Amino acid sequence: MYKTHETSFILRSSDCDVNGCWRPGAILEALQEAAGAHSELLGCGRDELLRQNAVWVVSRMELHMNRYPAIGEKITIVTFPMPVRLCFFPRYYVLTDEHGEMIGKAGSLWLLMDVHTRKMLPPGNVAKLIPDNKDLSVPMNLPATVGALQGEEFVTSYHPVYTDLDTNHHVNNTKYVDWLCNTLGTDCMIRQEPESIIINYNHEVLADSEVVLRRIMKEEQYRLIGYVQDSVAFEIGGMLRKRQ
């Protein structure tokens, strides 16, 4: 059984931001693709789940970056799942550079969703396809809950556009990080970079939604809350540091 999955690639300019470094949203895209590729090998990839009227959706994600690599660097991602917890499928990621140095790590919690009812499904037979990885060491704890924060506020509204949506017909989980970076602003992102990003996905955001974005800053801490019809759809929190 494929206990872990490893993929390597060279960072392209399209993966990077104005600083020439790996864009946070592109990092989450790479993690998503690695998880998808491993799921295919395990027999629970997208096509197989669709035959069961199900899809994978992420419930929580937490990313920590030691440094953000630049265009042309070779990156390796190793990902592996851990035993199912209730309805949640934990999955971890370790990111290294061409010298084998760890540049980042991430943890995620995934769920199964019915494509017709849009409701969560029990693990069922999919849980039997997850390898027994109890012998593996995890790089971090399970993804955390975004904490409360009081500070400077910025509020705006946003309507999802074509490039925000994915094949599940909702805003892709990676796009919320793009929204975070955009609300932090170009000046901030040129001077600083997210050391940590914690995302709690409460419910999906569809194409016709109006999303009220409330960004809060306090020194190096940030929090972004997305409301749809006064209900919290997602929360993002973490720490910024001076760009290296």
CSV table of C-alpha atoms in Angstrom, one decimal:
chain,number,residue,atom,x,y,z
A,1,MET,CA,0.0,0.0,0.0
A,2,TYR,CA,1.1,3.5,-0.7
A,3,LYS,CA,1.7,4.8,2.8
A,4,THR,CA,3.2,8.1,1.6
A,5,HIS,CA,3.4,10.0,-1.6
A,6,GLU,CA,6.3,12.2,-2.8
A,7,THR,CA,6.3,14.7,-5.6
A,8,SER,CA,9.0,17.1,-6.8
A,9,PHE,CA,8.8,20.1,-9.1
A,10,ILE,CA,10.6,23.4,-10.1
A,11,LEU,CA,8.9,26.6,-9.0
A,12,ARG,CA,7.7,28.5,-12.0
A,13,SER,CA,7.2,32.3,-12.3
A,14,SER,CA,3.4,31.6,-12.3
A,15,ASP,CA,3.7,30.0,-8.9
A,16,CYS,CA,5.3,33.1,-7.4
A,17,ASP,CA,4.3,36.6,-6.3
A,18,VAL,CA,5.7,40.1,-6.8
A,19,ASN,CA,8.6,39.2,-4.6
A,20,GLY,CA,9.6,36.3,-6.8
A,21,CYS,CA,8.7,33.9,-4.0
A,22,TRP,CA,6.3,31.0,-3.7
A,23,ARG,CA,2.8,32.5,-3.4
A,24,PRO,CA,0.8,31.3,-0.4
A,25,GLY,CA,-2.2,30.4,-2.5
A,26,ALA,CA,0.1,28.4,-4.9
A,27,ILE,CA,1.5,26.5,-1.9
A,28,LEU,CA,-2.0,25.3,-1.0
A,29,GLU,CA,-2.6,24.4,-4.6
A,30,ALA,CA,0.5,22.2,-4.6
A,31,LEU,CA,-0.6,20.5,-1.4
A,32,GLN,CA,-4.1,19.9,-2.8
A,33,GLU,CA,-2.6,18.3,-6.0
A,34,ALA,CA,-0.3,16.1,-3.9
A,35,ALA,CA,-3.2,15.0,-1.8
A,36,GLY,CA,-5.3,14.3,-4.9
A,37,ALA,CA,-2.5,12.3,-6.5
A,38,HIS,CA,-2.1,10.2,-3.4
A,39,SER,CA,-5.8,9.6,-3.1
A,40,GLU,CA,-5.9,8.3,-6.7
A,41,LEU,CA,-3.2,5.8,-5.8
A,42,LEU,CA,-5.2,4.7,-2.8
A,43,GLY,CA,-8.3,4.1,-4.8
A,44,CYS,CA,-10.3,7.0,-3.4
A,45,GLY,CA,-9.5,9.7,-5.9
A,46,ARG,CA,-12.0,12.1,-7.4
A,47,ASP,CA,-13.3,9.9,-10.2
A,48,GLU,CA,-13.8,6.9,-7.9
A,49,LEU,CA,-15.6,9.1,-5.3
A,50,LEU,CA,-17.9,10.7,-8.0
A,51,ARG,CA,-19.1,7.2,-8.9
A,52,GLN,CA,-20.3,7.1,-5.3
A,53,ASN,CA,-21.8,10.7,-5.6
A,54,ALA,CA,-19.1,12.0,-3.2
A,55,VAL,CA,-16.2,14.4,-3.3
A,56,TRP,CA,-13.4,15.4,-0.9
A,57,VAL,CA,-13.7,18.8,0.9
A,58,VAL,CA,-11.2,20.3,3.3
A,59,SER,CA,-12.5,21.3,6.8
A,60,ARG,CA,-9.3,22.7,8.3
A,61,MET,CA,-5.8,23.5,7.1
A,62,GLU,CA,-2.7,24.8,8.9
A,63,LEU,CA,0.5,25.8,7.2
A,64,HIS,CA,3.8,26.9,8.7
A,65,MET,CA,6.6,28.2,6.4
A,66,ASN,CA,10.2,28.4,7.6
A,67,ARG,CA,11.0,30.3,4.4
A,68,TYR,CA,9.4,31.0,1.0
A,69,PRO,CA,11.5,29.6,-1.8
A,70,ALA,CA,12.1,31.6,-5.1
A,71,ILE,CA,11.5,31.0,-8.8
A,72,GLY,CA,13.7,28.1,-10.1
A,73,GLU,CA,14.1,26.3,-6.8
A,74,LYS,CA,13.3,22.5,-6.7
A,75,ILE,CA,10.6,21.6,-4.1
A,76,THR,CA,9.6,18.2,-2.8
A,77,ILE,CA,6.4,17.5,-1.0
A,78,VAL,CA,5.8,14.3,1.0
A,79,THR,CA,2.2,13.8,2.1
A,80,PHE,CA,0.5,11.0,4.1
A,81,PRO,CA,-2.8,10.4,5.8
A,82,MET,CA,-3.3,9.3,9.4
A,83,PRO,CA,-6.1,7.1,10.9
A,84,VAL,CA,-9.7,8.5,10.5
A,85,ARG,CA,-11.0,10.5,13.5
A,86,LEU,CA,-14.8,10.3,13.6
A,87,CYS,CA,-15.8,11.8,10.2
A,88,PHE,CA,-12.4,13.5,9.6
A,89,PHE,CA,-9.5,12.3,7.5
A,90,PRO,CA,-6.2,13.9,8.8
A,91,ARG,CA,-3.5,14.4,6.2
A,92,TYR,CA,0.0,15.9,6.7
A,93,TYR,CA,2.6,17.4,4.4
A,94,VAL,CA,6.4,18.1,4.7
A,95,LEU,CA,8.0,20.5,2.2
A,96,THR,CA,11.7,20.4,1.6
A,97,ASP,CA,14.2,22.1,-0.8
A,98,GLU,CA,16.8,20.6,-3.0
A,99,HIS,CA,19.2,20.3,-0.1
A,100,GLY,CA,16.7,18.3,2.0
A,101,GLU,CA,16.0,21.2,4.3
A,102,MET,CA,12.5,21.5,5.6
A,103,ILE,CA,11.0,24.8,4.4
A,104,GLY,CA,7.5,24.2,5.5
A,105,LYS,CA,4.9,21.8,7.0
A,106,ALA,CA,1.1,21.5,7.0
A,107,GLY,CA,-1.7,19.6,8.4
A,108,SER,CA,-5.3,19.2,7.1
A,109,LEU,CA,-8.6,17.6,8.0
A,110,TRP,CA,-10.8,16.4,5.1
A,111,LEU,CA,-14.4,15.3,4.9
A,112,LEU,CA,-16.6,13.5,2.3
A,113,MET,CA,-19.5,15.5,0.8
A,114,ASP,CA,-22.5,14.3,-1.1
A,115,VAL,CA,-22.4,16.1,-4.5
A,116,HIS,CA,-26.2,16.3,-4.6
A,117,THR,CA,-27.3,17.1,-1.0
A,118,ARG,CA,-24.1,19.1,-0.3
A,119,LYS,CA,-24.1,17.4,3.1
A,120,MET,CA,-21.2,15.6,4.9
A,121,LEU,CA,-21.0,11.8,4.6
A,122,PRO,CA,-19.7,9.2,7.0
A,123,PRO,CA,-16.2,7.7,6.2
A,124,GLY,CA,-17.8,4.4,5.2
A,125,ASN,CA,-15.7,2.1,3.0
A,126,VAL,CA,-13.3,5.0,2.1
A,127,ALA,CA,-11.8,4.7,5.6
A,128,LYS,CA,-10.7,1.1,4.8
A,129,LEU,CA,-8.5,2.5,1.9
A,130,ILE,CA,-6.5,4.6,4.3
A,131,PRO,CA,-3.1,3.0,5.1
A,132,ASP,CA,-2.2,2.2,8.7
A,133,ASN,CA,0.4,5.0,9.3
A,134,LYS,CA,0.5,4.9,13.0
A,135,ASP,CA,4.2,4.1,12.8
A,136,LEU,CA,4.8,7.5,11.1
A,137,SER,CA,5.7,10.7,12.9
A,138,VAL,CA,3.5,13.7,12.2
A,139,PRO,CA,5.3,17.0,11.7
A,140,MET,CA,2.8,19.0,13.8
A,141,ASN,CA,-0.5,18.8,15.7
A,142,LEU,CA,-3.9,18.6,14.1
A,143,PRO,CA,-4.9,22.0,12.5
A,144,ALA,CA,-6.0,24.5,15.2
A,145,THR,CA,-9.0,26.7,15.6
A,146,VAL,CA,-8.6,30.3,14.5
A,147,GLY,CA,-8.5,32.4,17.7
A,148,ALA,CA,-10.3,35.7,18.4
A,149,LEU,CA,-8.4,38.9,17.7
A,150,GLN,CA,-9.2,42.6,18.5
A,151,GLY,CA,-7.4,45.3,16.5
A,152,GLU,CA,-7.5,47.5,13.4
A,153,GLU,CA,-10.4,46.5,11.1
A,154,PHE,CA,-11.0,46.6,7.4
A,155,VAL,CA,-14.3,45.5,5.9
A,156,THR,CA,-15.2,45.0,2.3
A,157,SER,CA,-17.6,42.8,0.2
A,158,TYR,CA,-16.7,40.4,-2.5
A,159,HIS,CA,-18.5,38.3,-5.1
A,160,PRO,CA,-16.7,35.1,-6.2
A,161,VAL,CA,-15.5,35.2,-9.8
A,162,TYR,CA,-14.9,32.5,-12.4
A,163,THR,CA,-11.3,31.9,-11.4
A,164,ASP,CA,-12.3,31.3,-7.7
A,165,LEU,CA,-14.5,28.3,-8.5
A,166,ASP,CA,-13.5,24.7,-8.9
A,167,THR,CA,-15.0,21.5,-10.3
A,168,ASN,CA,-17.1,21.1,-7.1
A,169,HIS,CA,-18.9,24.3,-8.2
A,170,HIS,CA,-17.8,26.3,-5.1
A,171,VAL,CA,-14.9,28.5,-4.2
A,172,ASN,CA,-11.8,26.4,-4.1
A,173,ASN,CA,-10.2,26.0,-0.7
A,174,THR,CA,-6.9,27.5,-1.9
A,175,LYS,CA,-8.6,30.8,-3.0
A,176,TYR,CA,-9.4,32.0,0.5
A,177,VAL,CA,-5.6,32.5,1.0
A,178,ASP,CA,-5.5,34.7,-2.1
A,179,TRP,CA,-8.4,36.7,-0.6
A,180,LEU,CA,-6.3,37.0,2.6
A,181,CYS,CA,-3.2,38.3,0.8
A,182,ASN,CA,-5.4,40.8,-1.2
A,183,THR,CA,-7.0,42.2,1.9
A,184,LEU,CA,-3.6,42.5,3.6
A,185,GLY,CA,-2.6,44.5,0.6
A,186,THR,CA,0.4,44.8,-1.7
A,187,ASP,CA,2.5,47.1,0.5
A,188,CYS,CA,2.1,44.7,3.5
A,189,MET,CA,2.9,41.6,1.4
A,190,ILE,CA,6.0,43.2,-0.1
A,191,ARG,CA,7.3,43.9,3.4
A,192,GLN,CA,6.0,40.9,5.3
A,193,GLU,CA,5.1,37.2,4.7
A,194,PRO,CA,2.8,34.8,6.6
A,195,GLU,CA,4.8,32.6,9.0
A,196,SER,CA,1.6,30.7,9.7
A,197,ILE,CA,-1.8,30.3,8.1
A,198,ILE,CA,-4.7,28.6,9.8
A,199,ILE,CA,-7.9,28.2,7.9
A,200,ASN,CA,-11.2,26.9,9.3
A,201,TYR,CA,-13.8,26.2,6.5
A,202,ASN,CA,-17.3,26.3,8.1
A,203,HIS,CA,-19.4,25.9,4.9
A,204,GLU,CA,-18.9,26.2,1.2
A,205,VAL,CA,-19.2,29.5,-0.7
A,206,LEU,CA,-21.1,29.3,-4.0
A,207,ALA,CA,-20.7,31.3,-7.1
A,208,ASP,CA,-23.7,33.6,-6.5
A,209,SER,CA,-22.7,34.5,-2.9
A,210,GLU,CA,-21.9,37.9,-1.6
A,211,VAL,CA,-19.1,37.5,0.9
A,212,VAL,CA,-18.4,40.2,3.5
A,213,LEU,CA,-14.7,40.1,4.4
A,214,ARG,CA,-13.7,41.4,7.8
A,215,ARG,CA,-9.9,41.7,8.2
A,216,ILE,CA,-8.4,42.4,11.6
A,217,MET,CA,-4.8,43.3,12.4
A,218,LYS,CA,-2.9,43.6,15.7
A,219,GLU,CA,0.9,44.0,15.3
A,220,GLU,CA,2.0,40.8,13.6
A,221,GLN,CA,-1.3,38.9,14.1
A,222,TYR,CA,-4.0,38.8,11.5
A,223,ARG,CA,-7.5,37.4,11.2
A,224,LEU,CA,-9.9,37.3,8.2
A,225,ILE,CA,-13.5,36.3,8.6
A,226,GLY,CA,-15.8,35.7,5.6
A,227,TYR,CA,-19.5,36.1,6.2
A,228,VAL,CA,-22.3,34.9,3.8
A,229,GLN,CA,-25.7,36.1,4.9
A,230,ASP,CA,-24.5,36.8,8.4
A,231,SER,CA,-23.1,33.3,8.8
A,232,VAL,CA,-19.4,32.7,9.1
A,233,ALA,CA,-18.3,30.7,6.1
A,234,PHE,CA,-14.6,30.7,6.9
A,235,GLU,CA,-11.9,32.1,9.2
A,236,ILE,CA,-8.2,32.6,8.6
A,237,GLY,CA,-5.7,33.5,11.2
A,238,GLY,CA,-2.0,33.5,11.8
A,239,MET,CA,1.2,35.5,12.2
A,240,LEU,CA,3.2,37.7,9.8
A,241,ARG,CA,7.0,38.2,9.9
A,242,LYS,CA,9.4,40.6,8.2
A,243,ARG,CA,10.1,39.2,4.7
A,244,GLN,CA,13.4,37.4,4.6
